[in-house]
mmCIF file with all atom_site columns, C-alpha atoms in Angstrom:
data_model
loop_
_atom_site.group_PDB
_atom_site.id
_atom_site.type_symbol
_atom_site.label_atom_id
_atom_site.label_alt_id
_atom_site.label_comp_id
_atom_site.label_asym_id
_atom_site.label_entity_id
_atom_site.label_seq_id
_atom_site.pdbx_PDB_ins_code
_atom_site.Cartn_x
_atom_site.Cartn_y
_atom_site.Cartn_z
_atom_site.occupancy
_atom_site.B_iso_or_equiv
_atom_site.pdbx_formal_charge
_atom_site.auth_seq_id
_atom_site.auth_comp_id
_atom_site.auth_asym_id
_atom_site.auth_atom_id
_atom_site.pdbx_PDB_model_num
ATOM 1  C CA . UNK A 1 1  ? 82.592  85.676  86.997  1.00 0.00 ? 1  UNK A CA 1
ATOM 2  C CA . UNK A 1 2  ? 84.756  86.971  84.146  1.00 0.00 ? 2  UNK A CA 1
ATOM 3  C CA . UNK A 1 3  ? 88.506  86.509  84.467  1.00 0.00 ? 3  UNK A CA 1
ATOM 4  C CA . UNK A 1 4  ? 89.000  90.083  83.207  1.00 0.00 ? 4  UNK A CA 1
ATOM 5  C CA . UNK A 1 5  ? 86.738  91.419  85.933  1.00 0.00 ? 5  UNK A CA 1
ATOM 6  C CA . UNK A 1 6  ? 88.444  89.398  88.661  1.00 0.00 ? 6  UNK A CA 1
ATOM 7  C CA . UNK A 1 7  ? 91.833  90.469  87.347  1.00 0.00 ? 7  UNK A CA 1
ATOM 8  C CA . UNK A 1 8  ? 90.694  94.096  87.396  1.00 0.00 ? 8  UNK A CA 1
ATOM 9  C CA . UNK A 1 9  ? 89.463  93.718  90.980  1.00 0.00 ? 9  UNK A CA 1
ATOM 10 C CA . UNK A 1 10 ? 92.737  92.135  92.071  1.00 0.00 ? 10 UNK A CA 1
ATOM 11 C CA . UNK A 1 11 ? 94.779  94.907  90.474  1.00 0.00 ? 11 UNK A CA 1
ATOM 12 C CA . UNK A 1 12 ? 92.482  97.468  92.092  1.00 0.00 ? 12 UNK A CA 1
ATOM 13 C CA . UNK A 1 13 ? 93.084  95.956  95.547  1.00 0.00 ? 13 UNK A CA 1
ATOM 14 C CA . UNK A 1 14 ? 96.827  95.858  94.916  1.00 0.00 ? 14 UNK A CA 1
ATOM 15 C CA . UNK A 1 15 ? 96.813  99.568  93.962  1.00 0.00 ? 15 UNK A CA 1
ATOM 16 C CA . UNK A 1 16 ? 94.905  100.434 97.122  1.00 0.00 ? 16 UNK A CA 1
ATOM 17 C CA . UNK A 1 17 ? 97.303  98.383  99.249  1.00 0.00 ? 17 UNK A CA 1
ATOM 18 C CA . UNK A 1 18 ? 100.393 99.943  97.674  1.00 0.00 ? 18 UNK A CA 1
ATOM 19 C CA . UNK A 1 19 ? 98.902  103.403 98.263  1.00 0.00 ? 19 UNK A CA 1
ATOM 20 C CA . UNK A 1 20 ? 99.042  102.613 101.997 1.00 0.00 ? 20 UNK A CA 1
ATOM 21 C CA . UNK A 1 21 ? 102.713 101.555 101.688 1.00 0.00 ? 21 UNK A CA 1
ATOM 22 C CA . UNK A 1 22 ? 101.908 98.132  103.116 1.00 0.00 ? 22 UNK A CA 1
ATOM 23 C CA . UNK A 1 23 ? 103.191 94.775  101.979 1.00 0.00 ? 23 UNK A CA 1
ATOM 24 C CA . UNK A 1 24 ? 100.761 91.899  101.562 1.00 0.00 ? 24 UNK A CA 1
ATOM 25 C CA . UNK A 1 25 ? 101.989 90.535  104.902 1.00 0.00 ? 25 UNK A CA 1
ATOM 26 C CA . UNK A 1 26 ? 101.455 93.888  106.626 1.00 0.00 ? 26 UNK A CA 1
ATOM 27 C CA . UNK A 1 27 ? 97.938  94.172  105.221 1.00 0.00 ? 27 UNK A CA 1
ATOM 28 C CA . UNK A 1 28 ? 97.142  90.645  106.389 1.00 0.00 ? 28 UNK A CA 1
ATOM 29 C CA . UNK A 1 29 ? 98.409  91.501  109.880 1.00 0.00 ? 29 UNK A CA 1
ATOM 30 C CA . UNK A 1 30 ? 96.328  94.686  109.896 1.00 0.00 ? 30 UNK A CA 1
ATOM 31 C CA . UNK A 1 31 ? 93.177  92.803  108.854 1.00 0.00 ? 31 UNK A CA 1
ATOM 32 C CA . UNK A 1 32 ? 93.761  90.246  111.608 1.00 0.00 ? 32 UNK A CA 1
ATOM 33 C CA . UNK A 1 33 ? 94.270  93.004  114.185 1.00 0.00 ? 33 UNK A CA 1
ATOM 34 C CA . UNK A 1 34 ? 91.149  94.906  113.116 1.00 0.00 ? 34 UNK A CA 1
ATOM 35 C CA . UNK A 1 35 ? 88.941  91.821  112.954 1.00 0.00 ? 35 UNK A CA 1
ATOM 36 C CA . UNK A 1 36 ? 90.257  89.977  115.977 1.00 0.00 ? 36 UNK A CA 1
ATOM 37 C CA . UNK A 1 37 ? 90.702  86.907  113.765 1.00 0.00 ? 37 UNK A CA 1
ATOM 38 C CA . UNK A 1 38 ? 93.917  85.323  112.581 1.00 0.00 ? 38 UNK A CA 1
ATOM 39 C CA . UNK A 1 39 ? 92.607  83.737  109.417 1.00 0.00 ? 39 UNK A CA 1
ATOM 40 C CA . UNK A 1 40 ? 94.025  86.134  106.802 1.00 0.00 ? 40 UNK A CA 1
ATOM 41 C CA . UNK A 1 41 ? 97.538  85.484  105.563 1.00 0.00 ? 41 UNK A CA 1
ATOM 42 C CA . UNK A 1 42 ? 99.804  87.034  102.976 1.00 0.00 ? 42 UNK A CA 1
ATOM 43 C CA . UNK A 1 43 ? 98.857  84.117  100.733 1.00 0.00 ? 43 UNK A CA 1
ATOM 44 C CA . UNK A 1 44 ? 95.164  85.029  100.957 1.00 0.00 ? 44 UNK A CA 1
ATOM 45 C CA . UNK A 1 45 ? 95.936  88.659  100.092 1.00 0.00 ? 45 UNK A CA 1
ATOM 46 C CA . UNK A 1 46 ? 97.882  87.345  97.089  1.00 0.00 ? 46 UNK A CA 1
ATOM 47 C CA . UNK A 1 47 ? 94.857  85.282  95.981  1.00 0.00 ? 47 UNK A CA 1
ATOM 48 C CA . UNK A 1 48 ? 92.669  88.378  96.184  1.00 0.00 ? 48 UNK A CA 1
ATOM 49 C CA . UNK A 1 49 ? 95.172  90.483  94.232  1.00 0.00 ? 49 UNK A CA 1
ATOM 50 C CA . UNK A 1 50 ? 95.535  87.831  91.518  1.00 0.00 ? 50 UNK A CA 1
ATOM 51 C CA . UNK A 1 51 ? 91.771  87.758  91.125  1.00 0.00 ? 51 UNK A CA 1
ATOM 52 C CA . UNK A 1 52 ? 91.499  84.156  92.304  1.00 0.00 ? 52 UNK A CA 1
ATOM 53 C CA . UNK A 1 53 ? 88.994  85.161  94.988  1.00 0.00 ? 53 UNK A CA 1
ATOM 54 C CA . UNK A 1 54 ? 86.779  88.113  95.843  1.00 0.00 ? 54 UNK A CA 1
ATOM 55 C CA . UNK A 1 55 ? 86.971  88.733  99.616  1.00 0.00 ? 55 UNK A CA 1
ATOM 56 C CA . UNK A 1 56 ? 83.271  89.450  100.150 1.00 0.00 ? 56 UNK A CA 1
ATOM 57 C CA . UNK A 1 57 ? 83.233  88.719  103.893 1.00 0.00 ? 57 UNK A CA 1
ATOM 58 C CA . UNK A 1 58 ? 86.302  90.880  104.433 1.00 0.00 ? 58 UNK A CA 1
ATOM 59 C CA . UNK A 1 59 ? 85.157  93.980  102.524 1.00 0.00 ? 59 UNK A CA 1
ATOM 60 C CA . UNK A 1 60 ? 84.189  96.100  105.582 1.00 0.00 ? 60 UNK A CA 1
ATOM 61 C CA . UNK A 1 61 ? 87.452  95.437  107.432 1.00 0.00 ? 61 UNK A CA 1
ATOM 62 C CA . UNK A 1 62 ? 89.446  95.683  104.207 1.00 0.00 ? 62 UNK A CA 1
ATOM 63 C CA . UNK A 1 63 ? 87.930  99.102  103.522 1.00 0.00 ? 63 UNK A CA 1
ATOM 64 C CA . UNK A 1 64 ? 88.907  100.215 107.013 1.00 0.00 ? 64 UNK A CA 1
ATOM 65 C CA . UNK A 1 65 ? 92.474  98.944  106.602 1.00 0.00 ? 65 UNK A CA 1
ATOM 66 C CA . UNK A 1 66 ? 92.847  100.577 103.180 1.00 0.00 ? 66 UNK A CA 1
ATOM 67 C CA . UNK A 1 67 ? 91.198  103.855 104.172 1.00 0.00 ? 67 UNK A CA 1
ATOM 68 C CA . UNK A 1 68 ? 88.414  103.700 101.593 1.00 0.00 ? 68 UNK A CA 1
ATOM 69 C CA . UNK A 1 69 ? 84.640  103.657 101.876 1.00 0.00 ? 69 UNK A CA 1
ATOM 70 C CA . UNK A 1 70 ? 83.158  100.186 102.177 1.00 0.00 ? 70 UNK A CA 1
ATOM 71 C CA . UNK A 1 71 ? 80.695  101.104 99.417  1.00 0.00 ? 71 UNK A CA 1
ATOM 72 C CA . UNK A 1 72 ? 83.601  101.660 97.045  1.00 0.00 ? 72 UNK A CA 1
ATOM 73 C CA . UNK A 1 73 ? 84.885  98.123  97.654  1.00 0.00 ? 73 UNK A CA 1
ATOM 74 C CA . UNK A 1 74 ? 81.371  96.681  97.489  1.00 0.00 ? 74 UNK A CA 1
ATOM 75 C CA . UNK A 1 75 ? 80.817  98.280  94.064  1.00 0.00 ? 75 UNK A CA 1
ATOM 76 C CA . UNK A 1 76 ? 84.177  96.973  92.856  1.00 0.00 ? 76 UNK A CA 1
ATOM 77 C CA . UNK A 1 77 ? 83.377  93.470  94.151  1.00 0.00 ? 77 UNK A CA 1
ATOM 78 C CA . UNK A 1 78 ? 79.947  93.582  92.486  1.00 0.00 ? 78 UNK A CA 1
ATOM 79 C CA . UNK A 1 79 ? 81.654  94.457  89.202  1.00 0.00 ? 79 UNK A CA 1
ATOM 80 C CA . UNK A 1 80 ? 84.092  91.557  89.656  1.00 0.00 ? 80 UNK A CA 1
ATOM 81 C CA . UNK A 1 81 ? 81.190  89.177  90.276  1.00 0.00 ? 81 UNK A CA 1
ATOM 82 C CA . UNK A 1 82 ? 79.414  90.411  87.131  1.00 0.00 ? 82 UNK A CA 1
ATOM 83 C CA . UNK A 1 83 ? 76.630  92.152  89.061  1.00 0.00 ? 83 UNK A CA 1
ATOM 84 C CA . UNK A 1 84 ? 77.518  95.570  87.590  1.00 0.00 ? 84 UNK A CA 1
ATOM 85 C CA . UNK A 1 85 ? 78.066  96.452  83.960  1.00 0.00 ? 85 UNK A CA 1
ATOM 86 C CA . UNK A 1 86 ? 80.401  99.384  84.478  1.00 0.00 ? 86 UNK A CA 1
ATOM 87 C CA . UNK A 1 87 ? 83.773  99.617  86.120  1.00 0.00 ? 87 UNK A CA 1
ATOM 88 C CA . UNK A 1 88 ? 83.503  101.471 89.447  1.00 0.00 ? 88 UNK A CA 1
ATOM 89 C CA . UNK A 1 89 ? 84.586  105.041 88.906  1.00 0.00 ? 89 UNK A CA 1
ATOM 90 C CA . UNK A 1 90 ? 82.599  105.393 85.701  1.00 0.00 ? 90 UNK A CA 1
ATOM 91 C CA . UNK A 1 91 ? 82.512  103.861 82.257  1.00 0.00 ? 91 UNK A CA 1
ATOM 92 C CA . UNK A 1 92 ? 85.805  105.498 81.281  1.00 0.00 ? 92 UNK A CA 1
ATOM 93 C CA . UNK A 1 93 ? 87.793  103.735 84.016  1.00 0.00 ? 93 UNK A CA 1
ATOM 94 C CA . UNK A 1 94 ? 90.269  101.342 82.479  1.00 0.00 ? 94 UNK A CA 1
ATOM 95 C CA . UNK A 1 95 ? 90.666  97.659  83.295  1.00 0.00 ? 95 UNK A CA 1
ATOM 96 C CA . UNK A 1 96 ? 94.365  98.112  82.723  1.00 0.00 ? 96 UNK A CA 1
ATOM 97 C CA . UNK A 1 97 ? 94.887  100.954 85.209  1.00 0.00 ? 97 UNK A CA 1
#
């Protein structure tokens, strides 16, 4: 997995979170409430947003919490893992957005 791709994915998640006006802690609480699990913390959200981890198992609930289609997050995660050659949103999408 390329560091640039993971960094892009993390920044993408952070943009989506900020668009919902939630802090990392608030997003973690929302994910726990939606999933019925208490295993996501603000620290885990931070790891995702730094590109340290791709939250594959959490993508469906994360999509629900962020108000985006799960397919959108799945495509972004596939890009981060190196399974796609183009940035989701088309080849003109910038890694630095």
